[in-house]
mmCIF file of C-alpha atoms in Angstrom:
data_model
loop_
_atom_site.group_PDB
_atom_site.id
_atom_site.type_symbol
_atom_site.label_atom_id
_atom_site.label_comp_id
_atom_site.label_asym_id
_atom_site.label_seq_id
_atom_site.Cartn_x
_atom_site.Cartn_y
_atom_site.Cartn_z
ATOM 1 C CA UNK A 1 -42.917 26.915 -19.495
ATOM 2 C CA UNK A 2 -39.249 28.061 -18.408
ATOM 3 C CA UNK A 3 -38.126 25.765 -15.000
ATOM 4 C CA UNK A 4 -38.088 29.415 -13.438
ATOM 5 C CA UNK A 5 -41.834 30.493 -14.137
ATOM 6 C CA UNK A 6 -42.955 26.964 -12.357
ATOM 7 C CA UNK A 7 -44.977 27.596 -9.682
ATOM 8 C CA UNK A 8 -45.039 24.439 -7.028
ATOM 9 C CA UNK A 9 -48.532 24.387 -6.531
ATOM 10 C CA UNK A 10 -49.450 24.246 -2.714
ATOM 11 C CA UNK A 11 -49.515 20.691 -0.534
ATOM 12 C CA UNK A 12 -53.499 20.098 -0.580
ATOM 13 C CA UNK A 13 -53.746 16.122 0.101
ATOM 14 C CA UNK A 14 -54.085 15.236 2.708
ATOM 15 C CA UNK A 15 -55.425 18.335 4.235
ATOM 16 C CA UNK A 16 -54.951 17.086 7.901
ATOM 17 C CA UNK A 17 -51.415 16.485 7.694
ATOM 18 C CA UNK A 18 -51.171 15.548 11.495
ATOM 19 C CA UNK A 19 -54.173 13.073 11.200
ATOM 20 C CA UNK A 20 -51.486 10.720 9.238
ATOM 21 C CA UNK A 21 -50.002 10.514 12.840
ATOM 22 C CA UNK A 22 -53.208 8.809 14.217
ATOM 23 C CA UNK A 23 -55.030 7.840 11.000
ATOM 24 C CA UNK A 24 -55.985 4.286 11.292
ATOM 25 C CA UNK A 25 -55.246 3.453 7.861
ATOM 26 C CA UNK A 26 -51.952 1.801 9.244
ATOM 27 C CA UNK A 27 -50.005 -0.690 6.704
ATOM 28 C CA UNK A 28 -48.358 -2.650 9.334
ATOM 29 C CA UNK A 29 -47.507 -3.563 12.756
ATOM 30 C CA UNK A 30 -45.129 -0.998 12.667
ATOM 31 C CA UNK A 31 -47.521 1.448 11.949
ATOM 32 C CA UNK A 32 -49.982 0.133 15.095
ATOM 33 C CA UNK A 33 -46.890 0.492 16.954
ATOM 34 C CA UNK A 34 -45.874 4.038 16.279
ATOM 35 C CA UNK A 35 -49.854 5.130 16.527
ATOM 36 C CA UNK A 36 -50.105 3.412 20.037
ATOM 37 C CA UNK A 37 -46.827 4.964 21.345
ATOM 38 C CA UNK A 38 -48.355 8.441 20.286
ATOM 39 C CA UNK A 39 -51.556 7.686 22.033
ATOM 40 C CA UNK A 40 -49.925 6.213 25.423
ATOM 41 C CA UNK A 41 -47.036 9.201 25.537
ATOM 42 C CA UNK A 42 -49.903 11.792 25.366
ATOM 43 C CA UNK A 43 -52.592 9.590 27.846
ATOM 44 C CA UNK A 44 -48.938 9.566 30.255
ATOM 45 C CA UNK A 45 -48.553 13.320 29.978
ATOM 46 C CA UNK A 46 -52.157 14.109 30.911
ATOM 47 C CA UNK A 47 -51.582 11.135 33.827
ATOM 48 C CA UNK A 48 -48.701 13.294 35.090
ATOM 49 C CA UNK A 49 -50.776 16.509 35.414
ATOM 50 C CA UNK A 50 -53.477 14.443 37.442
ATOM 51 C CA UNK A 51 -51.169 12.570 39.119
ATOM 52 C CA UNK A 52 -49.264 16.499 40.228
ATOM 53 C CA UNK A 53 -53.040 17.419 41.421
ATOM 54 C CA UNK A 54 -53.428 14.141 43.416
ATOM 55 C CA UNK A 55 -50.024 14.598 45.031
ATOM 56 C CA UNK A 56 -50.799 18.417 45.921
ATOM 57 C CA UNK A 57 -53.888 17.620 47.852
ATOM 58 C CA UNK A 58 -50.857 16.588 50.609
ATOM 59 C CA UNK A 59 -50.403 20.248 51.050
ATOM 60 C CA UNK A 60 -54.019 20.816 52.492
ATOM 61 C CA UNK A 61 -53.337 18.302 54.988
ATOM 62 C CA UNK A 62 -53.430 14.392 56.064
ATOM 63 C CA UNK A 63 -57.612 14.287 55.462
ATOM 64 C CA UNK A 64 -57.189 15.926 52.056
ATOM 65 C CA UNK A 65 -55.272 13.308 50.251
ATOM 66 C CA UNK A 66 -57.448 10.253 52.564
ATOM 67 C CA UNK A 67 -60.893 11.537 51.275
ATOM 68 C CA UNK A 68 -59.101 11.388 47.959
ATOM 69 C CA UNK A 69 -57.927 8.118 48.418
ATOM 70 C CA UNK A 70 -61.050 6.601 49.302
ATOM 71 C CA UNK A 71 -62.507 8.021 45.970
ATOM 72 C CA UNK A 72 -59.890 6.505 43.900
ATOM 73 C CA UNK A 73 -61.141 3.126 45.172
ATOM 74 C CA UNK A 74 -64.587 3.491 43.101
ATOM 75 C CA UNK A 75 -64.885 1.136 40.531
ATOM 76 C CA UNK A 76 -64.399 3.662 37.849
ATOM 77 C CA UNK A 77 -61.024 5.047 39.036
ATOM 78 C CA UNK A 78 -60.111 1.239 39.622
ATOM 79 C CA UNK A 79 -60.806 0.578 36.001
ATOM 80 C CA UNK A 80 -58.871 3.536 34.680
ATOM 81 C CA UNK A 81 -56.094 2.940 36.916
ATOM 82 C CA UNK A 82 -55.990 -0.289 35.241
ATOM 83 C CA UNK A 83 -55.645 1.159 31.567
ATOM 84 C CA UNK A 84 -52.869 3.143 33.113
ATOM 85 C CA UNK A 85 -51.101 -0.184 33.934
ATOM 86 C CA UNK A 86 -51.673 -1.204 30.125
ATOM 87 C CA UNK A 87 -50.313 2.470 28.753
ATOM 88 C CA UNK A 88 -47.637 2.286 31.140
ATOM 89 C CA UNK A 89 -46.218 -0.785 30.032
ATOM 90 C CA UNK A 90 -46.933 -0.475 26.379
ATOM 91 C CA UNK A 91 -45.106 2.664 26.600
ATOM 92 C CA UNK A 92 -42.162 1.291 28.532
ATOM 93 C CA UNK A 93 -41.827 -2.397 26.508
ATOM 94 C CA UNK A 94 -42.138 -0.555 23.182
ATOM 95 C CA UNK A 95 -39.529 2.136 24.304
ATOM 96 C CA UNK A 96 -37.185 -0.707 24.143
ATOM 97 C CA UNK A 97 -38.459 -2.098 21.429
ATOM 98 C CA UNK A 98 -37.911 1.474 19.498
ATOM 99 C CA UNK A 99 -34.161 1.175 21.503
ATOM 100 C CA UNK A 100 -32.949 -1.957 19.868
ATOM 101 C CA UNK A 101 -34.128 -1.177 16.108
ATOM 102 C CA UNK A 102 -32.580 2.107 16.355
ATOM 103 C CA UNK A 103 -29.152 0.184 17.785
ATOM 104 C CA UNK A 104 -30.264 -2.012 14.361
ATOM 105 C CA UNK A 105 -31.050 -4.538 16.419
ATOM 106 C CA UNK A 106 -33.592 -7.106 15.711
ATOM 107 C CA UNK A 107 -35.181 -4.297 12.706
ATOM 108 C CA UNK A 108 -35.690 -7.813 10.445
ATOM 109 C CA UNK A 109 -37.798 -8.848 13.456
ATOM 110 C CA UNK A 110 -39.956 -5.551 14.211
ATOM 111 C CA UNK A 111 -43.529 -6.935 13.871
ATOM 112 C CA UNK A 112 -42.775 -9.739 15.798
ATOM 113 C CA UNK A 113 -41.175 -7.831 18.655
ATOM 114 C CA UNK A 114 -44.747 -5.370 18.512
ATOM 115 C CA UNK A 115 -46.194 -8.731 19.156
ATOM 116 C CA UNK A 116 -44.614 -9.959 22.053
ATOM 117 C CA UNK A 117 -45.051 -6.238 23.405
ATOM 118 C CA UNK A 118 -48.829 -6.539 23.082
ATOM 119 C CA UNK A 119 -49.031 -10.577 24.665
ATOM 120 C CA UNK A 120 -46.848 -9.102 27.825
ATOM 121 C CA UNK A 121 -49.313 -5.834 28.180
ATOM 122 C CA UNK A 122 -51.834 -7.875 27.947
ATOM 123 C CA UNK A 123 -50.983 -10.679 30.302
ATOM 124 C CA UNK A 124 -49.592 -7.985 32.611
ATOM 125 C CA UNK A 125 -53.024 -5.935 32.711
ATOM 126 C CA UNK A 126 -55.204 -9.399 33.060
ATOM 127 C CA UNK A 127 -52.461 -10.364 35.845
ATOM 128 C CA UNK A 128 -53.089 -6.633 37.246
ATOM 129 C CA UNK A 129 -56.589 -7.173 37.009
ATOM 130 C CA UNK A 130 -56.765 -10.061 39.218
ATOM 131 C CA UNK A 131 -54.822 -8.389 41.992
ATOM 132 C CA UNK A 132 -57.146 -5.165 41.496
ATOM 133 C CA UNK A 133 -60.416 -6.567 41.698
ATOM 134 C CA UNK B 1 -65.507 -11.155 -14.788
ATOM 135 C CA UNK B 2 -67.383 -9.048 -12.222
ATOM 136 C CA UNK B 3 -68.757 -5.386 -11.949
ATOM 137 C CA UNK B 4 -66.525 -3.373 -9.399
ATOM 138 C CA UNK B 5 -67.471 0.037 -8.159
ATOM 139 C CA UNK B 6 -64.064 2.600 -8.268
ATOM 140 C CA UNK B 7 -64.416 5.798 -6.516
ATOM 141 C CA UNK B 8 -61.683 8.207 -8.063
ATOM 142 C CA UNK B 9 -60.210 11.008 -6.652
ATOM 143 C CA UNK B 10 -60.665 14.033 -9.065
ATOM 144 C CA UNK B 11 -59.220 17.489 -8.758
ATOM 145 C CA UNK B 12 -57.879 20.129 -11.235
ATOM 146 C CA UNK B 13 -57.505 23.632 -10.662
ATOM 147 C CA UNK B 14 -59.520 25.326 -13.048
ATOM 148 C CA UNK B 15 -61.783 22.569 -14.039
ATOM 149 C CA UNK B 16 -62.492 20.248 -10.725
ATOM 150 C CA UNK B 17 -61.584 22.919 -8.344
ATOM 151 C CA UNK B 18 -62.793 21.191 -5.296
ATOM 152 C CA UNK B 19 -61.386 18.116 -4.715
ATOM 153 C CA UNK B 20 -63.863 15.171 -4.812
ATOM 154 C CA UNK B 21 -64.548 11.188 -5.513
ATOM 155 C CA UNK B 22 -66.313 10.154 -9.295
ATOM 156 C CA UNK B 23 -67.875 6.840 -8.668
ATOM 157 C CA UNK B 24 -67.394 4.500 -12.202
ATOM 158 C CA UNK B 25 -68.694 1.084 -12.136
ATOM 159 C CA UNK B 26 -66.172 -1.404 -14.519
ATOM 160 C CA UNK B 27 -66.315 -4.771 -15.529
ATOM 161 C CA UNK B 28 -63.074 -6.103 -14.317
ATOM 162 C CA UNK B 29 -61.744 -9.309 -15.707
ATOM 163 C CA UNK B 30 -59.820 -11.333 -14.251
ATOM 164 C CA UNK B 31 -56.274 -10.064 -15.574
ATOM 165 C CA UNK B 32 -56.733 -6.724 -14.988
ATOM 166 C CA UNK B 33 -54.850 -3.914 -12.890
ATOM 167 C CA UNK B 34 -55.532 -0.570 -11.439
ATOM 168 C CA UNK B 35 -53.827 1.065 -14.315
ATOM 169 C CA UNK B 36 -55.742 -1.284 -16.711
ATOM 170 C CA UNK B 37 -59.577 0.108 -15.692
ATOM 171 C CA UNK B 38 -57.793 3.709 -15.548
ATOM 172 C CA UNK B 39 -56.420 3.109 -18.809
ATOM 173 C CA UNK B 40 -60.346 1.964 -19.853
ATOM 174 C CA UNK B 41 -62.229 4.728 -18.195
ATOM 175 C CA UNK B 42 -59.834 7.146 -20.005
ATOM 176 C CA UNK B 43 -61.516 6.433 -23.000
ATOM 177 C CA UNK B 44 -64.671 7.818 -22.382
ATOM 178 C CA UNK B 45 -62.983 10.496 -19.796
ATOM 179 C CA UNK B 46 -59.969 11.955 -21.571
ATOM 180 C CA UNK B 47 -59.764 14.433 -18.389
ATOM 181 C CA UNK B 48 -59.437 11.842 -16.039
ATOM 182 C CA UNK B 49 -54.870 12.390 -15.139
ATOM 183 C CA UNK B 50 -52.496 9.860 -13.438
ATOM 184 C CA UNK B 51 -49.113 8.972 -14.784
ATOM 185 C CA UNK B 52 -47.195 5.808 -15.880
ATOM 186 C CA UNK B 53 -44.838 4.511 -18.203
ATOM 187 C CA UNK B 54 -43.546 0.771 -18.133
ATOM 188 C CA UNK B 55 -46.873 -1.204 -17.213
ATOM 189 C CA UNK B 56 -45.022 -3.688 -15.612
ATOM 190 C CA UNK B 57 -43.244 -2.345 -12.326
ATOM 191 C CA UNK B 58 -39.731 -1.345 -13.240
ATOM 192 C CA UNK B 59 -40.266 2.665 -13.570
ATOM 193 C CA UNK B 60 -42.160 3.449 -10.601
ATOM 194 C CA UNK B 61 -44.072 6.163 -11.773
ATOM 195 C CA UNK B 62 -47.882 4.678 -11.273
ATOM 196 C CA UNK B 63 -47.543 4.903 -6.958
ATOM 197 C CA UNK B 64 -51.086 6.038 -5.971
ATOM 198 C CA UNK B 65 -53.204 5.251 -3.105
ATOM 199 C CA UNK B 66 -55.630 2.054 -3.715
ATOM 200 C CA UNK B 67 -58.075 1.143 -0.841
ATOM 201 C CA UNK B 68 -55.598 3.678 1.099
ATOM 202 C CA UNK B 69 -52.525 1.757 0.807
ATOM 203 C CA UNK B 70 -49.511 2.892 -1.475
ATOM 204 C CA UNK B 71 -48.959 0.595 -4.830
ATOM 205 C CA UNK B 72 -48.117 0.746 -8.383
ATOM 206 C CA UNK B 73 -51.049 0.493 -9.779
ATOM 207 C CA UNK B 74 -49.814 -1.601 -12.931
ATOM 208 C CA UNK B 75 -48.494 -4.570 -10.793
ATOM 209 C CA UNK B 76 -51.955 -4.462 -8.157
ATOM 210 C CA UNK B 77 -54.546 -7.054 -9.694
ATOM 211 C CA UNK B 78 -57.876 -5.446 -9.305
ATOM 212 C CA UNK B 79 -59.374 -8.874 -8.321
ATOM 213 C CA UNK B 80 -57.189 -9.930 -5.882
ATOM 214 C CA UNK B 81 -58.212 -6.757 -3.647
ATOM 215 C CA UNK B 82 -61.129 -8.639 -2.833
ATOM 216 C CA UNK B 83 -63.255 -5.516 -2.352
ATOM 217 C CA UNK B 84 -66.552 -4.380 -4.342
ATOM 218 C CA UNK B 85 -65.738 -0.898 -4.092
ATOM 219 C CA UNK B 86 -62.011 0.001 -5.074
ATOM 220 C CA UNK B 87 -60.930 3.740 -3.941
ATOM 221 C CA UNK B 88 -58.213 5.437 -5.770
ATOM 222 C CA UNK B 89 -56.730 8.576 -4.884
ATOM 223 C CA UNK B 90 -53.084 9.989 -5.346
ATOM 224 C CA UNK B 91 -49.860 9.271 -3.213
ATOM 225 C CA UNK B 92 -49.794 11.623 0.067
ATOM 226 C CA UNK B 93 -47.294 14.331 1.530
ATOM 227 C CA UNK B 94 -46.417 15.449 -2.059
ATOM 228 C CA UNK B 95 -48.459 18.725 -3.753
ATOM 229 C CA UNK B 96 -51.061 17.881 -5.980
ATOM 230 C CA UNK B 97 -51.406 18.614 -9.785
ATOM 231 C CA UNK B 98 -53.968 17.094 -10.854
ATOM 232 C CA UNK B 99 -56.347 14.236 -9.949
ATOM 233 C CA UNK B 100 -53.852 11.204 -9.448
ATOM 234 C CA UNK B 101 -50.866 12.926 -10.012
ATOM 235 C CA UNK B 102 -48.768 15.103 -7.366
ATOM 236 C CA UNK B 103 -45.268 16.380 -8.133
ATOM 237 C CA UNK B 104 -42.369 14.529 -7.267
ATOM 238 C CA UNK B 105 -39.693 17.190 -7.570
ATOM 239 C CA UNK B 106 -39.645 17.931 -3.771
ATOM 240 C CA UNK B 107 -38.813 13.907 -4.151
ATOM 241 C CA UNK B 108 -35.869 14.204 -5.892
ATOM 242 C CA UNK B 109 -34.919 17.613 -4.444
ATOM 243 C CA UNK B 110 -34.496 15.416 -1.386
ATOM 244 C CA UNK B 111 -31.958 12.520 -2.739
ATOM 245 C CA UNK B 112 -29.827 15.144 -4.233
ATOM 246 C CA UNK B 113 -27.392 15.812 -1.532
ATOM 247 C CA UNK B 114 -26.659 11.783 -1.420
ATOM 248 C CA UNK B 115 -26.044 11.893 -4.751
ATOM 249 C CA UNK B 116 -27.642 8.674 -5.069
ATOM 250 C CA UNK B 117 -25.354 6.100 -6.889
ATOM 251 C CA UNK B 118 -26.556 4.115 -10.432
ATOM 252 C CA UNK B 119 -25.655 0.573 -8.836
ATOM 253 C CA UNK B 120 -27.155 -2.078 -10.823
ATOM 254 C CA UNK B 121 -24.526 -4.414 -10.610
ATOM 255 C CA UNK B 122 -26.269 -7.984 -10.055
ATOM 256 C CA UNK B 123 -25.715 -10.379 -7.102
ATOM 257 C CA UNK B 124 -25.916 -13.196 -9.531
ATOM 258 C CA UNK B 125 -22.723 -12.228 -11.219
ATOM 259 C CA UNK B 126 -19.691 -13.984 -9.721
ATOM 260 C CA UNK B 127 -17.980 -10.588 -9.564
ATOM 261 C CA UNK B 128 -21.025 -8.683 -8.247
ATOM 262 C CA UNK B 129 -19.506 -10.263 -4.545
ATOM 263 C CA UNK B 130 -21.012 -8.201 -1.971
ATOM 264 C CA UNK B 131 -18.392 -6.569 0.063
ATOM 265 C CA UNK B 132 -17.601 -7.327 3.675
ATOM 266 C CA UNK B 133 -19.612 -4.353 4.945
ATOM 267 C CA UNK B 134 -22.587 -5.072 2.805
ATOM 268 C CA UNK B 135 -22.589 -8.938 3.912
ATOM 269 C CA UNK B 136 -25.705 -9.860 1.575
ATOM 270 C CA UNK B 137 -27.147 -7.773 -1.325
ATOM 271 C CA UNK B 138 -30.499 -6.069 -0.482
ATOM 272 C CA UNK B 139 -32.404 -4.534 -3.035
ATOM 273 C CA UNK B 140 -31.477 -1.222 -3.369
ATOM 274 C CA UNK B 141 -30.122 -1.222 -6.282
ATOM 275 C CA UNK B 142 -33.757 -1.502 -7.329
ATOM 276 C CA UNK B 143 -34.940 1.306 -6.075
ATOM 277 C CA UNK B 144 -37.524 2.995 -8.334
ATOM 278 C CA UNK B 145 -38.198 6.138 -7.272
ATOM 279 C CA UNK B 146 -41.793 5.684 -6.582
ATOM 280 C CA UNK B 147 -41.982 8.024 -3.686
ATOM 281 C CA UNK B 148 -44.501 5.336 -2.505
ATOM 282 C CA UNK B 149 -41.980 5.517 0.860
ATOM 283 C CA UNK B 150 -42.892 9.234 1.121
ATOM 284 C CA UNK B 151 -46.395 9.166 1.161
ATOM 285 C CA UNK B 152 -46.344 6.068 3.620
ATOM 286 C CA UNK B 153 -44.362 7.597 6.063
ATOM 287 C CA UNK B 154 -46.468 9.784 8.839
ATOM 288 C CA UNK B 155 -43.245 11.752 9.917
ATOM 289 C CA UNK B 156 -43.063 13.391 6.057
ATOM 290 C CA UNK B 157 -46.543 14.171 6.654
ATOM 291 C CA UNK B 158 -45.851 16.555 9.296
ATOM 292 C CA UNK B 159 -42.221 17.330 8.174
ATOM 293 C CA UNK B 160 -41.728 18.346 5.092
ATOM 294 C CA UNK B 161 -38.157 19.193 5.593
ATOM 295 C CA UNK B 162 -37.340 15.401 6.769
ATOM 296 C CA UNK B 163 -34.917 13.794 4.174
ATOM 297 C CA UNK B 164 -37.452 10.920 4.108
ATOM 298 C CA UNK B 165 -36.968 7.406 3.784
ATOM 299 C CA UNK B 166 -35.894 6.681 -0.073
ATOM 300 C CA UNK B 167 -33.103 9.942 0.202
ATOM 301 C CA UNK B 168 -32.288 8.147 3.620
ATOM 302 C CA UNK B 169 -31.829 4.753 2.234
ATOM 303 C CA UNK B 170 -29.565 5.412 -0.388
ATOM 304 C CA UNK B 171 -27.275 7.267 2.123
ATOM 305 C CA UNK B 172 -27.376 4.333 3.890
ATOM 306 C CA UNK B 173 -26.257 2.412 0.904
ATOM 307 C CA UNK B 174 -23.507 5.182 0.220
ATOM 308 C CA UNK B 175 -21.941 4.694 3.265
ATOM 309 C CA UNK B 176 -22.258 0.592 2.977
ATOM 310 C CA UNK B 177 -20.410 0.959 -0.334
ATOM 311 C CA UNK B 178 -19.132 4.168 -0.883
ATOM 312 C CA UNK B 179 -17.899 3.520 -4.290
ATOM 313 C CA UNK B 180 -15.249 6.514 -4.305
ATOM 314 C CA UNK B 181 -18.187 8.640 -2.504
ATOM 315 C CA UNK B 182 -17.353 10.497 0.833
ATOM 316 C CA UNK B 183 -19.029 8.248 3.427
ATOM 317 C CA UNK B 184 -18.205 10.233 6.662
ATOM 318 C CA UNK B 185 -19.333 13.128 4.653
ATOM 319 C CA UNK B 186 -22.911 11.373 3.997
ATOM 320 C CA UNK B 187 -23.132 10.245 7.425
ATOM 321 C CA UNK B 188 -22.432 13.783 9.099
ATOM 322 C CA UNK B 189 -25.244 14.939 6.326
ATOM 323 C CA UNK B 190 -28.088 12.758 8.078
ATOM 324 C CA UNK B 191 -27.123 13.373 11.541
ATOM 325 C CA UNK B 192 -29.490 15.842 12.406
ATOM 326 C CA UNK B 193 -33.474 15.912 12.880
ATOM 327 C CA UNK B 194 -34.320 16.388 9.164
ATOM 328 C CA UNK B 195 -32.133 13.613 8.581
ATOM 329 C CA UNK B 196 -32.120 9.837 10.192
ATOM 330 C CA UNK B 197 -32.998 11.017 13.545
ATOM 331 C CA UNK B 198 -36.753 12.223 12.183
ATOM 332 C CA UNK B 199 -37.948 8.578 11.702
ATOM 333 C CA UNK B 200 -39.826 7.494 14.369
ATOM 334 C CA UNK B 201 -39.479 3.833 13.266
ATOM 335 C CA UNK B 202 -43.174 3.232 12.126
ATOM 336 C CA UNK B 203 -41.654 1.198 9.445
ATOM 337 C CA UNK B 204 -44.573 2.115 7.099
ATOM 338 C CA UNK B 205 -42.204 2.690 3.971
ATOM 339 C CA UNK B 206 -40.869 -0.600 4.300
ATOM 340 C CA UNK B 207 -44.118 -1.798 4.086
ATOM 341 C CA UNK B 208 -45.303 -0.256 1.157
ATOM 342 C CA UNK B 209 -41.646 -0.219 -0.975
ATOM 343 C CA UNK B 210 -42.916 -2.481 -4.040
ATOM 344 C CA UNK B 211 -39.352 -3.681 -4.371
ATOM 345 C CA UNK B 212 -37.817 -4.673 -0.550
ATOM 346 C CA UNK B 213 -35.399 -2.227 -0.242
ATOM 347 C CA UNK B 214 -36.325 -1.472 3.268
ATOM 348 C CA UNK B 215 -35.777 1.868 4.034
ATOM 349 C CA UNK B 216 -36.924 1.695 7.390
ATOM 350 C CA UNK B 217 -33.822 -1.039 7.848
ATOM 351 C CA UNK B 218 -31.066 0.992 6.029
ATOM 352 C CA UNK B 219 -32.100 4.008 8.420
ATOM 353 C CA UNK B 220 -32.184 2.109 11.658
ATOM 354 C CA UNK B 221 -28.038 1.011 10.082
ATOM 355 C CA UNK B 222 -27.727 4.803 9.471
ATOM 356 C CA UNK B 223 -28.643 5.367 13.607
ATOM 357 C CA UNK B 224 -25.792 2.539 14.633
ATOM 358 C CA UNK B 225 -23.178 3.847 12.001
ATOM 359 C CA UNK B 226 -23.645 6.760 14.072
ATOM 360 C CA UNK B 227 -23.983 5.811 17.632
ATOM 361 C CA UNK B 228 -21.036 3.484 16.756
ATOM 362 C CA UNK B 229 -18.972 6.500 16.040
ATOM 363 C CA UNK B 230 -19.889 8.767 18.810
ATOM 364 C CA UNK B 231 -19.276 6.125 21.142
ATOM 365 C CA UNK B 232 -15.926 5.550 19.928
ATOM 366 C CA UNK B 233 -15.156 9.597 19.811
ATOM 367 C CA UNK B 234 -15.533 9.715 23.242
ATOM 368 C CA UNK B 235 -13.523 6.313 24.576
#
């Protein structure tokens, strides 16, 4: 067959290409790193909307936003307010992680620096914890 | 010697038409690799596909998936995967031909702008002296070609236009070494979001890459060559 008359045939594997993003068949740290940036960037942007709504209840007045308030104290809200702590700092700490490799910085040392990201969310969100509840 | 259960991924248009896993249960011994039960189930299934060459990881051209991680399957020790059931399906983000074998020219389409050069000078060699730039000799030079970088990576997954690691890295070299090679020329070629800029640093390819070239690490040098210079265009 002439190079011309070649037909590419179509990409068929893997058929969800944007699973790969959050498939859990990860080969390194690296890989946990990237999928748990993806997860806590999209949990933030959804945080932003309800944190717009909470914000807007100002507008109908003082009482509003208080009877709010006093339902974000359940234990529930408490709790996820407390994962938002963990995404938030994730997020932030591994946004400078991502900074220095792409300054070249420390790339020899990227699994290690996920590492210490994870111990300092964690220690942060157990320290938050304690002040929470 | 023990029995091990391989589930195979099998398609081929006309034949197998919907893609789907053949179970084959193999008595492994010791010695033996991926390729080596492939090789043996051939025999009585002269349909089964997947391609190779050297049998002893130099050409690069047996990269498939194996319990879902990207190898050559001639240097991967069935044994030493430690797992009854052994999956095998072919490398990802490249179009599939037939059962373990996808087509790699969109692979090559993609080093072709960085004209990749045929270094294989050793470090051993008193003359093969890195230069300053360089500092110590990674293994680029060995490079094979797998794709196994492509398939690892989850931003060629949803970009098919990104330059991907392997095209990446040897820019990276390029401009390290350029050899007679327009460097600035290669560098202004990757500055753009189908170039270095794409990666999201999951670092996957270095991972997989059965030879530690590190593609992940020559693109993260690509990102300071660059920074480097824009910072110094503008003081």
């Amino acid at each position: 067959m002439l190079a011309e008359e070649y037909k590419r045939p179509e990409p068929l594997w893997p058929k969800k290409r944007l699973g790969e993003w959050f498939s859990i068949a990860k080969k390194g740290a690296g890989g946990w790193a990237f999928l748990l940036h993806r997860l806590t960037g999209i949990l933030l942007v959804l945080y932003l909307f309800l944190h717009f709504y909470v914000l807007s209840t100002l507008s109908r007045g003082a009482n509003a936003y208080d009877n709010l308030t006093v339902l974000m104290e359940s234990p529930f809200l408490l709790l996820l307010e407390l994962g938002l702590v963990a995404v938030i700092v994730y997020h932030g700490l591994n946004g400078i992680r991502l900074m220095l490799l792409t300054l070249n910085v420390g790339v020899k040392q990227q699994k290690e620096m996920f590492w210490v990201v994870m111990a300092i969310t964690i220690l942060t969100t157990i320290i938050a914890a304690l002040f929470m509840f | 010697m023990a029995e091990i259960t391989f589930k195979i991924f099998r398609y081929k248009p006309g034949v197998i038409d919907s893609p789907r896993y053949d179970t084959f249960k193999v008595d492994v011994e010791d010695y033996m690799t991926v390729l080596d039960v492939l090789e043996k189930l051939r025999l009585d299934d002269p349909t089964l596909t997947y391609r190779h060459s050297c049998h002893h990881g130099s050409c690069g051209t047996c990269g498939m998936l194996v319990n879902g991680k990207e190898v050559l399957a001639c240097v991967t020790n069935v044994m030493e995967l430690g797992t009854p059931v052994v999956t095998v399906e072919p490398l990802k983000n490249a179009p599939l031909i037939s059962d373990l074998v996808v087509d790699m020219v969109p692979f090559f389409e993609k080093y072709g702008p960085v004209e990749m050069p045929l270094i294989r000078e050793s470090e051993y060699l008193p003359e093969g002296k890195p230069s300053e730039e360089v500092g110590t000799y990674t293994r680029l030079e060995s490079c094979l070609e797998c794709g196994l970088c492509l398939s690892a990576c989850p931003m060629v997954a949803t970009d098919p236009d990104y330059m991907g690691p392997a095209a990446l890295a040897a820019a990276a070299r390029v401009v390290q070494e350029p050899r007679g090679q327009d460097a600035p020329a290669i560098l202004k070629m990757v500055d753009n979001e189908q170039g270095c800029w794409r990666c999201h640093s999951a670092m996957e390819c270095s991972e997989v890459c059965p030879n530690d070239v590190d593609p992940g690490g020559m693109i993260m040098y690509l990102r300071q060559k660059l920074i480097s210079r824009k910072l110094k265009g503008h003081y």
